[in-house]
JSON list of C-alpha atoms in Angstrom, two decimals:
[
{"chain": "B", "resi": 1, "resn": "UNK", "atom": "CA", "xyz": [97.81, 133.85, 90.98]},
{"chain": "B", "resi": 2, "resn": "UNK", "atom": "CA", "xyz": [94.89, 133.97, 91.04]},
{"chain": "B", "resi": 3, "resn": "UNK", "atom": "CA", "xyz": [93.12, 132.60, 95.01]},
{"chain": "B", "resi": 4, "resn": "UNK", "atom": "CA", "xyz": [90.99, 130.28, 95.21]},
{"chain": "B", "resi": 5, "resn": "UNK", "atom": "CA", "xyz": [87.40, 131.77, 95.64]},
{"chain": "B", "resi": 6, "resn": "UNK", "atom": "CA", "xyz": [86.02, 128.18, 97.57]},
{"chain": "B", "resi": 7, "resn": "UNK", "atom": "CA", "xyz": [89.21, 128.23, 100.07]},
{"chain": "B", "resi": 8, "resn": "UNK", "atom": "CA", "xyz": [88.44, 128.55, 103.57]},
{"chain": "B", "resi": 9, "resn": "UNK", "atom": "CA", "xyz": [90.37, 132.15, 105.09]},
{"chain": "B", "resi": 10, "resn": "UNK", "atom": "CA", "xyz": [91.41, 131.96, 109.12]},
{"chain": "B", "resi": 11, "resn": "UNK", "atom": "CA", "xyz": [88.22, 133.99, 109.74]},
{"chain": "B", "resi": 12, "resn": "UNK", "atom": "CA", "xyz": [85.98, 132.07, 108.46]},
{"chain": "B", "resi": 13, "resn": "UNK", "atom": "CA", "xyz": [87.03, 129.09, 110.54]},
{"chain": "B", "resi": 14, "resn": "UNK", "atom": "CA", "xyz": [87.22, 131.80, 113.29]},
{"chain": "B", "resi": 15, "resn": "UNK", "atom": "CA", "xyz": [83.24, 133.11, 112.50]},
{"chain": "B", "resi": 16, "resn": "UNK", "atom": "CA", "xyz": [81.93, 129.89, 111.48]},
{"chain": "B", "resi": 17, "resn": "UNK", "atom": "CA", "xyz": [83.19, 128.10, 114.44]},
{"chain": "B", "resi": 18, "resn": "UNK", "atom": "CA", "xyz": [81.59, 130.84, 116.55]},
{"chain": "B", "resi": 19, "resn": "UNK", "atom": "CA", "xyz": [78.76, 130.60, 115.57]},
{"chain": "B", "resi": 20, "resn": "UNK", "atom": "CA", "xyz": [78.36, 126.42, 116.48]},
{"chain": "B", "resi": 21, "resn": "UNK", "atom": "CA", "xyz": [80.12, 126.79, 119.59]},
{"chain": "B", "resi": 22, "resn": "UNK", "atom": "CA", "xyz": [76.96, 129.68, 121.03]},
{"chain": "B", "resi": 23, "resn": "UNK", "atom": "CA", "xyz": [74.66, 127.56, 119.21]},
{"chain": "B", "resi": 24, "resn": "UNK", "atom": "CA", "xyz": [75.95, 124.50, 120.60]},
{"chain": "B", "resi": 25, "resn": "UNK", "atom": "CA", "xyz": [75.46, 125.83, 124.10]},
{"chain": "B", "resi": 26, "resn": "UNK", "atom": "CA", "xyz": [72.03, 127.01, 122.51]},
{"chain": "B", "resi": 27, "resn": "UNK", "atom": "CA", "xyz": [70.97, 123.58, 121.74]},
{"chain": "B", "resi": 28, "resn": "UNK", "atom": "CA", "xyz": [71.47, 122.17, 125.78]},
{"chain": "B", "resi": 29, "resn": "UNK", "atom": "CA", "xyz": [69.00, 125.04, 126.66]},
{"chain": "B", "resi": 30, "resn": "UNK", "atom": "CA", "xyz": [67.16, 124.34, 123.51]},
{"chain": "B", "resi": 31, "resn": "UNK", "atom": "CA", "xyz": [67.11, 120.29, 125.23]},
{"chain": "B", "resi": 32, "resn": "UNK", "atom": "CA", "xyz": [65.95, 121.94, 128.58]},
{"chain": "B", "resi": 33, "resn": "UNK", "atom": "CA", "xyz": [62.84, 123.33, 127.32]},
{"chain": "B", "resi": 34, "resn": "UNK", "atom": "CA", "xyz": [62.12, 120.78, 124.52]},
{"chain": "B", "resi": 35, "resn": "UNK", "atom": "CA", "xyz": [62.64, 118.09, 127.68]},
{"chain": "B", "resi": 36, "resn": "UNK", "atom": "CA", "xyz": [61.00, 120.65, 130.03]},
{"chain": "B", "resi": 37, "resn": "UNK", "atom": "CA", "xyz": [58.06, 123.20, 129.40]},
{"chain": "B", "resi": 38, "resn": "UNK", "atom": "CA", "xyz": [57.36, 122.36, 126.04]},
{"chain": "B", "resi": 39, "resn": "UNK", "atom": "CA", "xyz": [57.24, 118.49, 126.96]},
{"chain": "B", "resi": 40, "resn": "UNK", "atom": "CA", "xyz": [54.15, 119.90, 128.06]},
{"chain": "B", "resi": 41, "resn": "UNK", "atom": "CA", "xyz": [53.31, 119.96, 123.85]},
{"chain": "B", "resi": 42, "resn": "UNK", "atom": "CA", "xyz": [52.57, 116.19, 123.19]},
{"chain": "B", "resi": 43, "resn": "UNK", "atom": "CA", "xyz": [53.87, 115.60, 119.47]},
{"chain": "B", "resi": 44, "resn": "UNK", "atom": "CA", "xyz": [54.01, 115.42, 116.57]},
{"chain": "B", "resi": 45, "resn": "UNK", "atom": "CA", "xyz": [52.94, 119.39, 117.64]},
{"chain": "B", "resi": 46, "resn": "UNK", "atom": "CA", "xyz": [56.34, 120.48, 119.69]},
{"chain": "B", "resi": 47, "resn": "UNK", "atom": "CA", "xyz": [58.16, 119.73, 116.49]},
{"chain": "B", "resi": 48, "resn": "UNK", "atom": "CA", "xyz": [57.03, 123.10, 115.48]},
{"chain": "B", "resi": 49, "resn": "UNK", "atom": "CA", "xyz": [59.49, 124.74, 117.81]},
{"chain": "B", "resi": 50, "resn": "UNK", "atom": "CA", "xyz": [62.52, 122.13, 115.68]},
{"chain": "B", "resi": 51, "resn": "UNK", "atom": "CA", "xyz": [63.70, 124.61, 113.80]},
{"chain": "B", "resi": 52, "resn": "UNK", "atom": "CA", "xyz": [65.94, 126.19, 115.99]},
{"chain": "B", "resi": 53, "resn": "UNK", "atom": "CA", "xyz": [68.46, 122.52, 116.19]},
{"chain": "B", "resi": 54, "resn": "UNK", "atom": "CA", "xyz": [69.05, 123.77, 112.23]},
{"chain": "B", "resi": 55, "resn": "UNK", "atom": "CA", "xyz": [69.90, 127.57, 112.84]},
{"chain": "B", "resi": 56, "resn": "UNK", "atom": "CA", "xyz": [73.60, 126.72, 113.01]},
{"chain": "B", "resi": 57, "resn": "UNK", "atom": "CA", "xyz": [73.93, 125.04, 108.63]},
{"chain": "B", "resi": 58, "resn": "UNK", "atom": "CA", "xyz": [71.44, 127.99, 107.69]},
{"chain": "B", "resi": 59, "resn": "UNK", "atom": "CA", "xyz": [73.88, 130.82, 108.95]},
{"chain": "B", "resi": 60, "resn": "UNK", "atom": "CA", "xyz": [76.45, 129.45, 108.75]},
{"chain": "B", "resi": 61, "resn": "UNK", "atom": "CA", "xyz": [76.06, 128.79, 105.41]},
{"chain": "B", "resi": 62, "resn": "UNK", "atom": "CA", "xyz": [75.12, 132.87, 105.07]},
{"chain": "B", "resi": 63, "resn": "UNK", "atom": "CA", "xyz": [78.03, 133.93, 106.36]},
{"chain": "B", "resi": 64, "resn": "UNK", "atom": "CA", "xyz": [80.64, 131.82, 104.68]},
{"chain": "B", "resi": 65, "resn": "UNK", "atom": "CA", "xyz": [79.38, 131.85, 101.88]},
{"chain": "B", "resi": 66, "resn": "UNK", "atom": "CA", "xyz": [82.05, 128.20, 100.77]},
{"chain": "B", "resi": 67, "resn": "UNK", "atom": "CA", "xyz": [81.65, 124.82, 100.26]},
{"chain": "B", "resi": 68, "resn": "UNK", "atom": "CA", "xyz": [81.52, 122.49, 103.77]},
{"chain": "B", "resi": 69, "resn": "UNK", "atom": "CA", "xyz": [79.97, 126.04, 106.02]},
{"chain": "B", "resi": 70, "resn": "UNK", "atom": "CA", "xyz": [76.50, 124.53, 106.48]},
{"chain": "B", "resi": 71, "resn": "UNK", "atom": "CA", "xyz": [78.60, 120.67, 107.38]},
{"chain": "B", "resi": 72, "resn": "UNK", "atom": "CA", "xyz": [81.31, 122.34, 109.82]},
{"chain": "B", "resi": 73, "resn": "UNK", "atom": "CA", "xyz": [78.54, 125.02, 111.35]},
{"chain": "B", "resi": 74, "resn": "UNK", "atom": "CA", "xyz": [75.87, 122.59, 112.54]},
{"chain": "B", "resi": 75, "resn": "UNK", "atom": "CA", "xyz": [78.38, 119.57, 113.13]},
{"chain": "B", "resi": 76, "resn": "UNK", "atom": "CA", "xyz": [80.59, 121.29, 115.57]},
{"chain": "B", "resi": 77, "resn": "UNK", "atom": "CA", "xyz": [77.50, 122.96, 116.75]},
{"chain": "B", "resi": 78, "resn": "UNK", "atom": "CA", "xyz": [76.06, 119.64, 117.68]},
{"chain": "B", "resi": 79, "resn": "UNK", "atom": "CA", "xyz": [78.90, 118.07, 118.93]},
{"chain": "B", "resi": 80, "resn": "UNK", "atom": "CA", "xyz": [80.03, 121.24, 121.27]},
{"chain": "B", "resi": 81, "resn": "UNK", "atom": "CA", "xyz": [75.73, 120.13, 122.89]},
{"chain": "B", "resi": 82, "resn": "UNK", "atom": "CA", "xyz": [77.65, 116.24, 123.28]},
{"chain": "B", "resi": 83, "resn": "UNK", "atom": "CA", "xyz": [80.46, 117.84, 125.14]},
{"chain": "B", "resi": 84, "resn": "UNK", "atom": "CA", "xyz": [77.57, 119.89, 127.02]},
{"chain": "B", "resi": 85, "resn": "UNK", "atom": "CA", "xyz": [75.53, 117.54, 128.39]},
{"chain": "B", "resi": 86, "resn": "UNK", "atom": "CA", "xyz": [72.17, 116.57, 125.87]},
{"chain": "B", "resi": 87, "resn": "UNK", "atom": "CA", "xyz": [69.70, 113.89, 127.13]},
{"chain": "B", "resi": 88, "resn": "UNK", "atom": "CA", "xyz": [70.64, 112.07, 123.07]},
{"chain": "B", "resi": 89, "resn": "UNK", "atom": "CA", "xyz": [74.41, 111.98, 124.53]},
{"chain": "B", "resi": 90, "resn": "UNK", "atom": "CA", "xyz": [76.72, 110.80, 121.72]},
{"chain": "B", "resi": 91, "resn": "UNK", "atom": "CA", "xyz": [74.03, 110.04, 119.31]},
{"chain": "B", "resi": 92, "resn": "UNK", "atom": "CA", "xyz": [73.32, 114.37, 118.01]},
{"chain": "B", "resi": 93, "resn": "UNK", "atom": "CA", "xyz": [77.38, 112.34, 116.91]},
{"chain": "B", "resi": 94, "resn": "UNK", "atom": "CA", "xyz": [75.59, 111.14, 113.34]},
{"chain": "B", "resi": 95, "resn": "UNK", "atom": "CA", "xyz": [72.64, 113.53, 113.58]},
{"chain": "B", "resi": 96, "resn": "UNK", "atom": "CA", "xyz": [74.04, 116.23, 113.42]},
{"chain": "B", "resi": 97, "resn": "UNK", "atom": "CA", "xyz": [75.85, 116.03, 110.56]},
{"chain": "B", "resi": 98, "resn": "UNK", "atom": "CA", "xyz": [73.44, 114.07, 108.47]},
{"chain": "B", "resi": 99, "resn": "UNK", "atom": "CA", "xyz": [71.32, 117.41, 109.35]},
{"chain": "B", "resi": 100, "resn": "UNK", "atom": "CA", "xyz": [73.93, 119.09, 107.70]},
{"chain": "B", "resi": 101, "resn": "UNK", "atom": "CA", "xyz": [74.18, 117.63, 104.55]},
{"chain": "B", "resi": 102, "resn": "UNK", "atom": "CA", "xyz": [70.64, 118.41, 104.14]},
{"chain": "B", "resi": 103, "resn": "UNK", "atom": "CA", "xyz": [71.11, 122.19, 103.92]},
{"chain": "B", "resi": 104, "resn": "UNK", "atom": "CA", "xyz": [74.52, 121.97, 102.96]},
{"chain": "B", "resi": 105, "resn": "UNK", "atom": "CA", "xyz": [74.15, 119.44, 99.51]},
{"chain": "B", "resi": 106, "resn": "UNK", "atom": "CA", "xyz": [70.91, 122.70, 98.64]},
{"chain": "B", "resi": 107, "resn": "UNK", "atom": "CA", "xyz": [73.60, 125.27, 98.54]},
{"chain": "B", "resi": 108, "resn": "UNK", "atom": "CA", "xyz": [75.73, 123.32, 96.73]},
{"chain": "B", "resi": 109, "resn": "UNK", "atom": "CA", "xyz": [72.56, 122.01, 93.95]},
{"chain": "B", "resi": 110, "resn": "UNK", "atom": "CA", "xyz": [73.38, 126.16, 93.68]},
{"chain": "B", "resi": 111, "resn": "UNK", "atom": "CA", "xyz": [76.72, 125.94, 92.85]},
{"chain": "B", "resi": 112, "resn": "UNK", "atom": "CA", "xyz": [77.72, 128.15, 96.70]},
{"chain": "B", "resi": 113, "resn": "UNK", "atom": "CA", "xyz": [76.36, 131.58, 94.46]},
{"chain": "B", "resi": 114, "resn": "UNK", "atom": "CA", "xyz": [73.31, 131.73, 95.60]},
{"chain": "B", "resi": 115, "resn": "UNK", "atom": "CA", "xyz": [72.38, 132.96, 99.27]},
{"chain": "B", "resi": 116, "resn": "UNK", "atom": "CA", "xyz": [68.98, 134.65, 99.06]},
{"chain": "B", "resi": 117, "resn": "UNK", "atom": "CA", "xyz": [65.85, 134.11, 100.55]},
{"chain": "B", "resi": 118, "resn": "UNK", "atom": "CA", "xyz": [64.18, 131.37, 98.13]},
{"chain": "B", "resi": 119, "resn": "UNK", "atom": "CA", "xyz": [67.12, 129.67, 98.94]},
{"chain": "B", "resi": 120, "resn": "UNK", "atom": "CA", "xyz": [67.64, 129.93, 103.13]},
{"chain": "B", "resi": 121, "resn": "UNK", "atom": "CA", "xyz": [63.95, 127.96, 103.16]},
{"chain": "B", "resi": 122, "resn": "UNK", "atom": "CA", "xyz": [64.46, 125.94, 101.19]},
{"chain": "B", "resi": 123, "resn": "UNK", "atom": "CA", "xyz": [67.81, 125.00, 103.13]},
{"chain": "B", "resi": 124, "resn": "UNK", "atom": "CA", "xyz": [66.15, 125.02, 106.47]},
{"chain": "B", "resi": 125, "resn": "UNK", "atom": "CA", "xyz": [63.12, 122.82, 104.94]},
{"chain": "B", "resi": 126, "resn": "UNK", "atom": "CA", "xyz": [65.77, 119.89, 103.82]},
{"chain": "B", "resi": 127, "resn": "UNK", "atom": "CA", "xyz": [67.59, 120.06, 107.02]},
{"chain": "B", "resi": 128, "resn": "UNK", "atom": "CA", "xyz": [64.01, 119.56, 108.86]},
{"chain": "B", "resi": 129, "resn": "UNK", "atom": "CA", "xyz": [63.29, 117.22, 106.27]},
{"chain": "B", "resi": 130, "resn": "UNK", "atom": "CA", "xyz": [66.86, 114.91, 107.33]},
{"chain": "B", "resi": 131, "resn": "UNK", "atom": "CA", "xyz": [67.02, 115.56, 110.07]},
{"chain": "B", "resi": 132, "resn": "UNK", "atom": "CA", "xyz": [62.59, 114.30, 111.32]},
{"chain": "B", "resi": 133, "resn": "UNK", "atom": "CA", "xyz": [63.18, 111.49, 108.80]},
{"chain": "B", "resi": 134, "resn": "UNK", "atom": "CA", "xyz": [65.46, 110.65, 110.72]},
{"chain": "B", "resi": 135, "resn": "UNK", "atom": "CA", "xyz": [63.26, 111.11, 113.72]},
{"chain": "B", "resi": 136, "resn": "UNK", "atom": "CA", "xyz": [60.73, 108.98, 112.04]},
{"chain": "B", "resi": 137, "resn": "UNK", "atom": "CA", "xyz": [62.90, 106.15, 112.01]},
{"chain": "B", "resi": 138, "resn": "UNK", "atom": "CA", "xyz": [65.54, 105.54, 114.80]},
{"chain": "B", "resi": 139, "resn": "UNK", "atom": "CA", "xyz": [63.58, 107.25, 117.32]},
{"chain": "B", "resi": 140, "resn": "UNK", "atom": "CA", "xyz": [59.58, 106.88, 116.82]},
{"chain": "B", "resi": 141, "resn": "UNK", "atom": "CA", "xyz": [59.72, 103.74, 114.11]},
{"chain": "B", "resi": 142, "resn": "UNK", "atom": "CA", "xyz": [56.80, 102.36, 117.05]},
{"chain": "B", "resi": 143, "resn": "UNK", "atom": "CA", "xyz": [54.36, 105.48, 115.83]},
{"chain": "B", "resi": 144, "resn": "UNK", "atom": "CA", "xyz": [51.57, 105.54, 113.22]},
{"chain": "B", "resi": 145, "resn": "UNK", "atom": "CA", "xyz": [52.85, 106.84, 110.39]},
{"chain": "B", "resi": 146, "resn": "UNK", "atom": "CA", "xyz": [49.44, 108.38, 109.47]},
{"chain": "B", "resi": 147, "resn": "UNK", "atom": "CA", "xyz": [49.06, 110.48, 112.61]},
{"chain": "B", "resi": 148, "resn": "UNK", "atom": "CA", "xyz": [52.91, 110.86, 114.11]},
{"chain": "B", "resi": 149, "resn": "UNK", "atom": "CA", "xyz": [55.88, 110.33, 111.62]},
{"chain": "B", "resi": 150, "resn": "UNK", "atom": "CA", "xyz": [53.79, 111.96, 108.89]},
{"chain": "B", "resi": 151, "resn": "UNK", "atom": "CA", "xyz": [52.62, 114.94, 110.65]},
{"chain": "B", "resi": 152, "resn": "UNK", "atom": "CA", "xyz": [56.34, 115.27, 112.68]},
{"chain": "B", "resi": 153, "resn": "UNK", "atom": "CA", "xyz": [58.16, 115.15, 109.71]},
{"chain": "B", "resi": 154, "resn": "UNK", "atom": "CA", "xyz": [55.82, 118.13, 107.92]},
{"chain": "B", "resi": 155, "resn": "UNK", "atom": "CA", "xyz": [54.99, 120.19, 111.40]},
{"chain": "B", "resi": 156, "resn": "UNK", "atom": "CA", "xyz": [58.99, 120.10, 111.71]},
{"chain": "B", "resi": 157, "resn": "UNK", "atom": "CA", "xyz": [59.82, 120.91, 108.31]},
{"chain": "B", "resi": 158, "resn": "UNK", "atom": "CA", "xyz": [57.54, 123.85, 107.83]},
{"chain": "B", "resi": 159, "resn": "UNK", "atom": "CA", "xyz": [59.40, 124.74, 111.00]},
{"chain": "B", "resi": 160, "resn": "UNK", "atom": "CA", "xyz": [63.19, 124.87, 109.99]},
{"chain": "B", "resi": 161, "resn": "UNK", "atom": "CA", "xyz": [60.85, 126.54, 106.53]},
{"chain": "B", "resi": 162, "resn": "UNK", "atom": "CA", "xyz": [60.63, 129.24, 109.54]},
{"chain": "B", "resi": 163, "resn": "UNK", "atom": "CA", "xyz": [62.86, 129.25, 112.07]},
{"chain": "B", "resi": 164, "resn": "UNK", "atom": "CA", "xyz": [66.30, 128.26, 110.22]},
{"chain": "B", "resi": 165, "resn": "UNK", "atom": "CA", "xyz": [65.96, 129.39, 106.98]},
{"chain": "B", "resi": 166, "resn": "UNK", "atom": "CA", "xyz": [64.09, 132.79, 107.70]},
{"chain": "B", "resi": 167, "resn": "UNK", "atom": "CA", "xyz": [65.28, 133.05, 111.70]},
{"chain": "B", "resi": 168, "resn": "UNK", "atom": "CA", "xyz": [68.70, 132.55, 109.60]},
{"chain": "B", "resi": 169, "resn": "UNK", "atom": "CA", "xyz": [68.68, 136.05, 106.77]},
{"chain": "B", "resi": 170, "resn": "UNK", "atom": "CA", "xyz": [67.20, 137.39, 109.52]},
{"chain": "B", "resi": 171, "resn": "UNK", "atom": "CA", "xyz": [69.59, 137.29, 111.20]},
{"chain": "B", "resi": 172, "resn": "UNK", "atom": "CA", "xyz": [72.53, 137.84, 108.83]},
{"chain": "B", "resi": 173, "resn": "UNK", "atom": "CA", "xyz": [71.02, 140.91, 107.84]},
{"chain": "B", "resi": 174, "resn": "UNK", "atom": "CA", "xyz": [71.11, 142.47, 111.55]},
{"chain": "B", "resi": 175, "resn": "UNK", "atom": "CA", "xyz": [74.45, 141.10, 111.49]},
{"chain": "B", "resi": 176, "resn": "UNK", "atom": "CA", "xyz": [75.96, 142.72, 108.49]},
{"chain": "B", "resi": 177, "resn": "UNK", "atom": "CA", "xyz": [73.58, 146.43, 108.84]},
{"chain": "B", "resi": 178, "resn": "UNK", "atom": "CA", "xyz": [76.09, 146.42, 112.04]},
{"chain": "B", "resi": 179, "resn": "UNK", "atom": "CA", "xyz": [78.52, 146.07, 110.20]},
{"chain": "B", "resi": 180, "resn": "UNK", "atom": "CA", "xyz": [80.38, 142.81, 112.67]},
{"chain": "B", "resi": 181, "resn": "UNK", "atom": "CA", "xyz": [79.89, 141.05, 108.82]},
{"chain": "B", "resi": 182, "resn": "UNK", "atom": "CA", "xyz": [82.12, 143.33, 106.88]},
{"chain": "B", "resi": 183, "resn": "UNK", "atom": "CA", "xyz": [85.15, 140.73, 106.32]},
{"chain": "B", "resi": 184, "resn": "UNK", "atom": "CA", "xyz": [82.07, 138.75, 104.47]},
{"chain": "B", "resi": 185, "resn": "UNK", "atom": "CA", "xyz": [80.84, 139.05, 100.63]},
{"chain": "B", "resi": 186, "resn": "UNK", "atom": "CA", "xyz": [77.43, 138.80, 103.39]},
{"chain": "B", "resi": 187, "resn": "UNK", "atom": "CA", "xyz": [77.79, 142.15, 105.43]},
{"chain": "B", "resi": 188, "resn": "UNK", "atom": "CA", "xyz": [79.13, 143.59, 101.89]},
{"chain": "B", "resi": 189, "resn": "UNK", "atom": "CA", "xyz": [76.21, 143.15, 99.78]},
{"chain": "B", "resi": 190, "resn": "UNK", "atom": "CA", "xyz": [73.84, 144.57, 102.33]},
{"chain": "B", "resi": 191, "resn": "UNK", "atom": "CA", "xyz": [70.93, 144.72, 99.72]},
{"chain": "B", "resi": 192, "resn": "UNK", "atom": "CA", "xyz": [71.83, 142.14, 98.10]},
{"chain": "B", "resi": 193, "resn": "UNK", "atom": "CA", "xyz": [71.37, 139.26, 101.92]}
]
């Protein structure tokens, strides 16, 4: 009897959870930066930092390479950040999974078989678009589309492409070189990542 390649192994759940918890803590610190020193950068320019919040979706999918990895990792990271305490509170219970779906849909569009640079960039950018459209509608409803919302969406998408897309791929490559991902396809195909 053949095993289902899309079935999550215990190691998949453990590693995705470790990544999620680590990023939940990073989110808390990133929120302090966003609302602290970075607050000196007016919106929409501050959106250049946004991509960090979307790294777990792309990183989780690049490591685990199974359906639901992007969704699981970012959703859990969002819940951890809520448990620690963020200025956005329980709204992240909705926003985190929505952002994760943006990345998840890209990996699904490639049938969970392609985990290269273009797909990682597209997943990061798409998650950024979903996140920033949500923000534009929920957090900045009274602002101008021309001077705030559209530039915010474009800057967030670019930030997410670079930080979440490229950054996650580079992080996976670095981790693969250490051997810690040898139990994953990402670690066994070091040259392909």
